């Protein structure tokens, strides 16, 4: 070794560990998802697939169990009439639930609006179209109160709407003096309030204007929620409000609009309620709140917000209507009809929890 050459350096301890190590690059094997995982992902992407399948199976089962009575055109049109009001109120409930909220006051708002329309048109002599517009304004005002309490005061929607349910119900009894406006009086003074009860005979079926209006309302809100910026903002707020805010969405304004629109839809349902029952009663629609939530949940809309559709709500309302009608034709007691609907709700929520794991 010459004087200018550097003696070889002994390897350090950490270098000794690397001597003899494999030089291959690490690879990650992609795991093929199981059939159950693929089904889970498919149902997560298409939340209305399950209620559609349940509806088809329900119709098939009750057709076999109830014989020809269930599948008659007249009976199926009756089912459609029975779910009309709940499906329309379910629209209001759906847009609120999509924002990860809940509205327990929808039924009370509908009843109050119906009493305002009825008393103004029949008792006060206000022209019926103006009475209907005032009823719609009352529904919008009730929705605005809910929206202000949720957005400005940061109160939980469940507590807010539970409180306003009591308040609106009390106002309803005070304004109506707990008196029902009879069908005969409405028919003589304000027949326009019974417009949606007009039936169009199609063979043995009786399709009412109310059922047609329900389908139109479902189609309208499907378009608003699926094809407009407002609908995308509603889903974004329900999925993650903080991310929506960072993306430039005015979360408070979206929530406010949702509650006002929900109030307007409830007022529209109030007009249909008068038509359906023929009269305006402060005691009508007592179960509308829970029935609307039932239709929304069974229809596949997530109670945690951000996922669901208006079409699913219609399917959920039809499932409940088919179950009640089919069990009644089969001679099943009303108590067990409620039991079956309750079981459907539990299964729907459990399924929603299972589908949510896809995104976790």
PDB file of N, CA, C and O in Angstrom, residues 130-158:
ATOM      1  N   UNK A 130    -106.274  32.014  -2.322  1.00  0.00           N
ATOM      2  CA  UNK A 130    -105.507  32.833  -1.373  1.00  0.00           C
ATOM      3  C   UNK A 130    -105.340  32.081  -0.055  1.00  0.00           C
ATOM      4  O   UNK A 130    -104.272  32.129   0.572  1.00  0.00           O
ATOM      5  N   UNK A 131    -106.380  31.377   0.375  1.00  0.00           N
ATOM      6  CA  UNK A 131    -106.276  30.579   1.606  1.00  0.00           C
ATOM      7  C   UNK A 131    -105.196  29.511   1.478  1.00  0.00           C
ATOM      8  O   UNK A 131    -104.439  29.249   2.430  1.00  0.00           O
ATOM      9  N   UNK A 132    -105.101  28.901   0.309  1.00  0.00           N
ATOM     10  CA  UNK A 132    -104.066  27.881   0.088  1.00  0.00           C
ATOM     11  C   UNK A 132    -102.678  28.513   0.137  1.00  0.00           C
ATOM     12  O   UNK A 132    -101.758  27.966   0.763  1.00  0.00           O
ATOM     13  N   UNK A 133    -102.521  29.682  -0.483  1.00  0.00           N
ATOM     14  CA  UNK A 133    -101.229  30.367  -0.456  1.00  0.00           C
ATOM     15  C   UNK A 133    -100.840  30.768   0.958  1.00  0.00           C
ATOM     16  O   UNK A 133     -99.662  30.672   1.342  1.00  0.00           O
ATOM     17  N   UNK A 134    -101.813  31.217   1.754  1.00  0.00           N
ATOM     18  CA  UNK A 134    -101.512  31.562   3.150  1.00  0.00           C
ATOM     19  C   UNK A 134    -101.100  30.317   3.924  1.00  0.00           C
ATOM     20  O   UNK A 134    -100.184  30.344   4.756  1.00  0.00           O
ATOM     21  N   UNK A 135    -101.763  29.191   3.656  1.00  0.00           N
ATOM     22  CA  UNK A 135    -101.367  27.933   4.300  1.00  0.00           C
ATOM     23  C   UNK A 135     -99.953  27.526   3.933  1.00  0.00           C
ATOM     24  O   UNK A 135     -99.186  27.049   4.790  1.00  0.00           O
ATOM     25  N   UNK A 136     -99.585  27.741   2.670  1.00  0.00           N
ATOM     26  CA  UNK A 136     -98.213  27.456   2.243  1.00  0.00           C
ATOM     27  C   UNK A 136     -97.229  28.382   2.957  1.00  0.00           C
ATOM     28  O   UNK A 136     -96.143  27.953   3.383  1.00  0.00           O
ATOM     29  N   UNK A 137     -97.617  29.652   3.120  1.00  0.00           N
ATOM     30  CA  UNK A 137     -96.755  30.602   3.830  1.00  0.00           C
ATOM     31  C   UNK A 137     -96.578  30.194   5.296  1.00  0.00           C
ATOM     32  O   UNK A 137     -95.489  30.341   5.864  1.00  0.00           O
ATOM     33  N   UNK A 138     -97.638  29.670   5.901  1.00  0.00           N
ATOM     34  CA  UNK A 138     -97.538  29.189   7.290  1.00  0.00           C
ATOM     35  C   UNK A 138     -96.554  28.024   7.370  1.00  0.00           C
ATOM     36  O   UNK A 138     -95.718  27.950   8.285  1.00  0.00           O
ATOM     37  N   UNK A 139     -96.624  27.099   6.409  1.00  0.00           N
ATOM     38  CA  UNK A 139     -95.674  25.987   6.392  1.00  0.00           C
ATOM     39  C   UNK A 139     -94.247  26.468   6.230  1.00  0.00           C
ATOM     40  O   UNK A 139     -93.333  25.981   6.915  1.00  0.00           O
ATOM     41  N   UNK A 140     -94.036  27.447   5.334  1.00  0.00           N
ATOM     42  CA  UNK A 140     -92.695  27.997   5.136  1.00  0.00           C
ATOM     43  C   UNK A 140     -92.201  28.693   6.401  1.00  0.00           C
ATOM     44  O   UNK A 140     -91.015  28.590   6.754  1.00  0.00           O
ATOM     45  N   UNK A 141     -93.091  29.404   7.097  1.00  0.00           N
ATOM     46  CA  UNK A 141     -92.698  30.092   8.328  1.00  0.00           C
ATOM     47  C   UNK A 141     -92.290  29.097   9.420  1.00  0.00           C
ATOM     48  O   UNK A 141     -91.297  29.314  10.133  1.00  0.00           O
ATOM     49  N   UNK A 142     -93.039  28.017   9.544  1.00  0.00           N
ATOM     50  CA  UNK A 142     -92.675  26.987  10.535  1.00  0.00           C
ATOM     51  C   UNK A 142     -91.320  26.373  10.193  1.00  0.00           C
ATOM     52  O   UNK A 142     -90.488  26.142  11.086  1.00  0.00           O
ATOM     53  N   UNK A 143     -91.088  26.113   8.905  1.00  0.00           N
ATOM     54  CA  UNK A 143     -89.788  25.590   8.494  1.00  0.00           C
ATOM     55  C   UNK A 143     -88.671  26.576   8.751  1.00  0.00           C
ATOM     56  O   UNK A 143     -87.566  26.185   9.151  1.00  0.00           O
ATOM     57  N   UNK A 144     -88.952  27.876   8.564  1.00  0.00           N
ATOM     58  CA  UNK A 144     -87.943  28.899   8.815  1.00  0.00           C
ATOM     59  C   UNK A 144     -87.572  28.950  10.288  1.00  0.00           C
ATOM     60  O   UNK A 144     -86.396  29.149  10.638  1.00  0.00           O
ATOM     61  N   UNK A 145     -88.550  28.782  11.176  1.00  0.00           N
ATOM     62  CA  UNK A 145     -88.258  28.759  12.616  1.00  0.00           C
ATOM     63  C   UNK A 145     -87.313  27.601  12.942  1.00  0.00           C
ATOM     64  O   UNK A 145     -86.325  27.765  13.673  1.00  0.00           O
ATOM     65  N   UNK A 146     -87.610  26.423  12.397  1.00  0.00           N
ATOM     66  CA  UNK A 146     -86.708  25.281  12.592  1.00  0.00           C
ATOM     67  C   UNK A 146     -85.312  25.588  12.067  1.00  0.00           C
ATOM     68  O   UNK A 146     -84.304  25.292  12.726  1.00  0.00           O
ATOM     69  N   UNK A 147     -85.247  26.187  10.871  1.00  0.00           N
ATOM     70  CA  UNK A 147     -83.954  26.487  10.274  1.00  0.00           C
ATOM     71  C   UNK A 147     -83.153  27.489  11.082  1.00  0.00           C
ATOM     72  O   UNK A 147     -81.936  27.340  11.251  1.00  0.00           O
ATOM     73  N   UNK A 148     -83.802  28.519  11.596  1.00  0.00           N
ATOM     74  CA  UNK A 148     -83.100  29.535  12.399  1.00  0.00           C
ATOM     75  C   UNK A 148     -82.536  28.922  13.677  1.00  0.00           C
ATOM     76  O   UNK A 148     -81.393  29.184  14.065  1.00  0.00           O
ATOM     77  N   UNK A 149     -83.339  28.095  14.335  1.00  0.00           N
ATOM     78  CA  UNK A 149     -82.881  27.479  15.582  1.00  0.00           C
ATOM     79  C   UNK A 149     -81.711  26.522  15.339  1.00  0.00           C
ATOM     80  O   UNK A 149     -80.810  26.401  16.174  1.00  0.00           O
ATOM     81  N   UNK A 150     -81.717  25.847  14.191  1.00  0.00           N
ATOM     82  CA  UNK A 150     -80.640  24.904  13.887  1.00  0.00           C
ATOM     83  C   UNK A 150     -79.374  25.632  13.441  1.00  0.00           C
ATOM     84  O   UNK A 150     -78.262  25.274  13.849  1.00  0.00           O
ATOM     85  N   UNK A 151     -79.515  26.666  12.603  1.00  0.00           N
ATOM     86  CA  UNK A 151     -78.347  27.322  12.016  1.00  0.00           C
ATOM     87  C   UNK A 151     -77.795  28.442  12.894  1.00  0.00           C
ATOM     88  O   UNK A 151     -76.589  28.537  13.096  1.00  0.00           O
ATOM     89  N   UNK A 152     -78.662  29.293  13.408  1.00  0.00           N
ATOM     90  CA  UNK A 152     -78.196  30.456  14.178  1.00  0.00           C
ATOM     91  C   UNK A 152     -77.842  30.106  15.611  1.00  0.00           C
ATOM     92  O   UNK A 152     -76.872  30.621  16.166  1.00  0.00           O
ATOM     93  N   UNK A 153     -78.650  29.252  16.215  1.00  0.00           N
ATOM     94  CA  UNK A 153     -78.437  28.918  17.622  1.00  0.00           C
ATOM     95  C   UNK A 153     -77.697  27.594  17.809  1.00  0.00           C
ATOM     96  O   UNK A 153     -77.445  27.175  18.943  1.00  0.00           O
ATOM     97  N   UNK A 154     -77.370  26.921  16.707  1.00  0.00           N
ATOM     98  CA  UNK A 154     -76.581  25.674  16.732  1.00  0.00           C
ATOM     99  C   UNK A 154     -77.225  24.597  17.613  1.00  0.00           C
ATOM    100  O   UNK A 154     -76.531  23.850  18.319  1.00  0.00           O
ATOM    101  N   UNK A 155     -78.529  24.508  17.591  1.00  0.00           N
ATOM    102  CA  UNK A 155     -79.214  23.502  18.392  1.00  0.00           C
ATOM    103  C   UNK A 155     -79.400  22.221  17.580  1.00  0.00           C
ATOM    104  O   UNK A 155     -79.552  22.273  16.362  1.00  0.00           O
ATOM    105  N   UNK A 156     -79.388  21.064  18.248  1.00  0.00           N
ATOM    106  CA  UNK A 156     -79.562  19.793  17.515  1.00  0.00           C
ATOM    107  C   UNK A 156     -80.937  19.732  16.854  1.00  0.00           C
ATOM    108  O   UNK A 156     -81.946  20.086  17.486  1.00  0.00           O
ATOM    109  N   UNK A 157     -81.006  19.297  15.593  1.00  0.00           N
ATOM    110  CA  UNK A 157     -82.296  19.220  14.894  1.00  0.00           C
ATOM    111  C   UNK A 157     -83.334  18.374  15.624  1.00  0.00           C
ATOM    112  O   UNK A 157     -84.523  18.709  15.611  1.00  0.00           O
ATOM    113  N   UNK A 158     -82.902  17.299  16.259  1.00  0.00           N
ATOM    114  CA  UNK A 158     -83.849  16.431  16.964  1.00  0.00           C
ATOM    115  C   UNK A 158     -84.558  17.205  18.072  1.00  0.00           C
ATOM    116  O   UNK A 158     -85.788  17.157  18.199  1.00  0.00           O
TER     117      UNK A 158
END
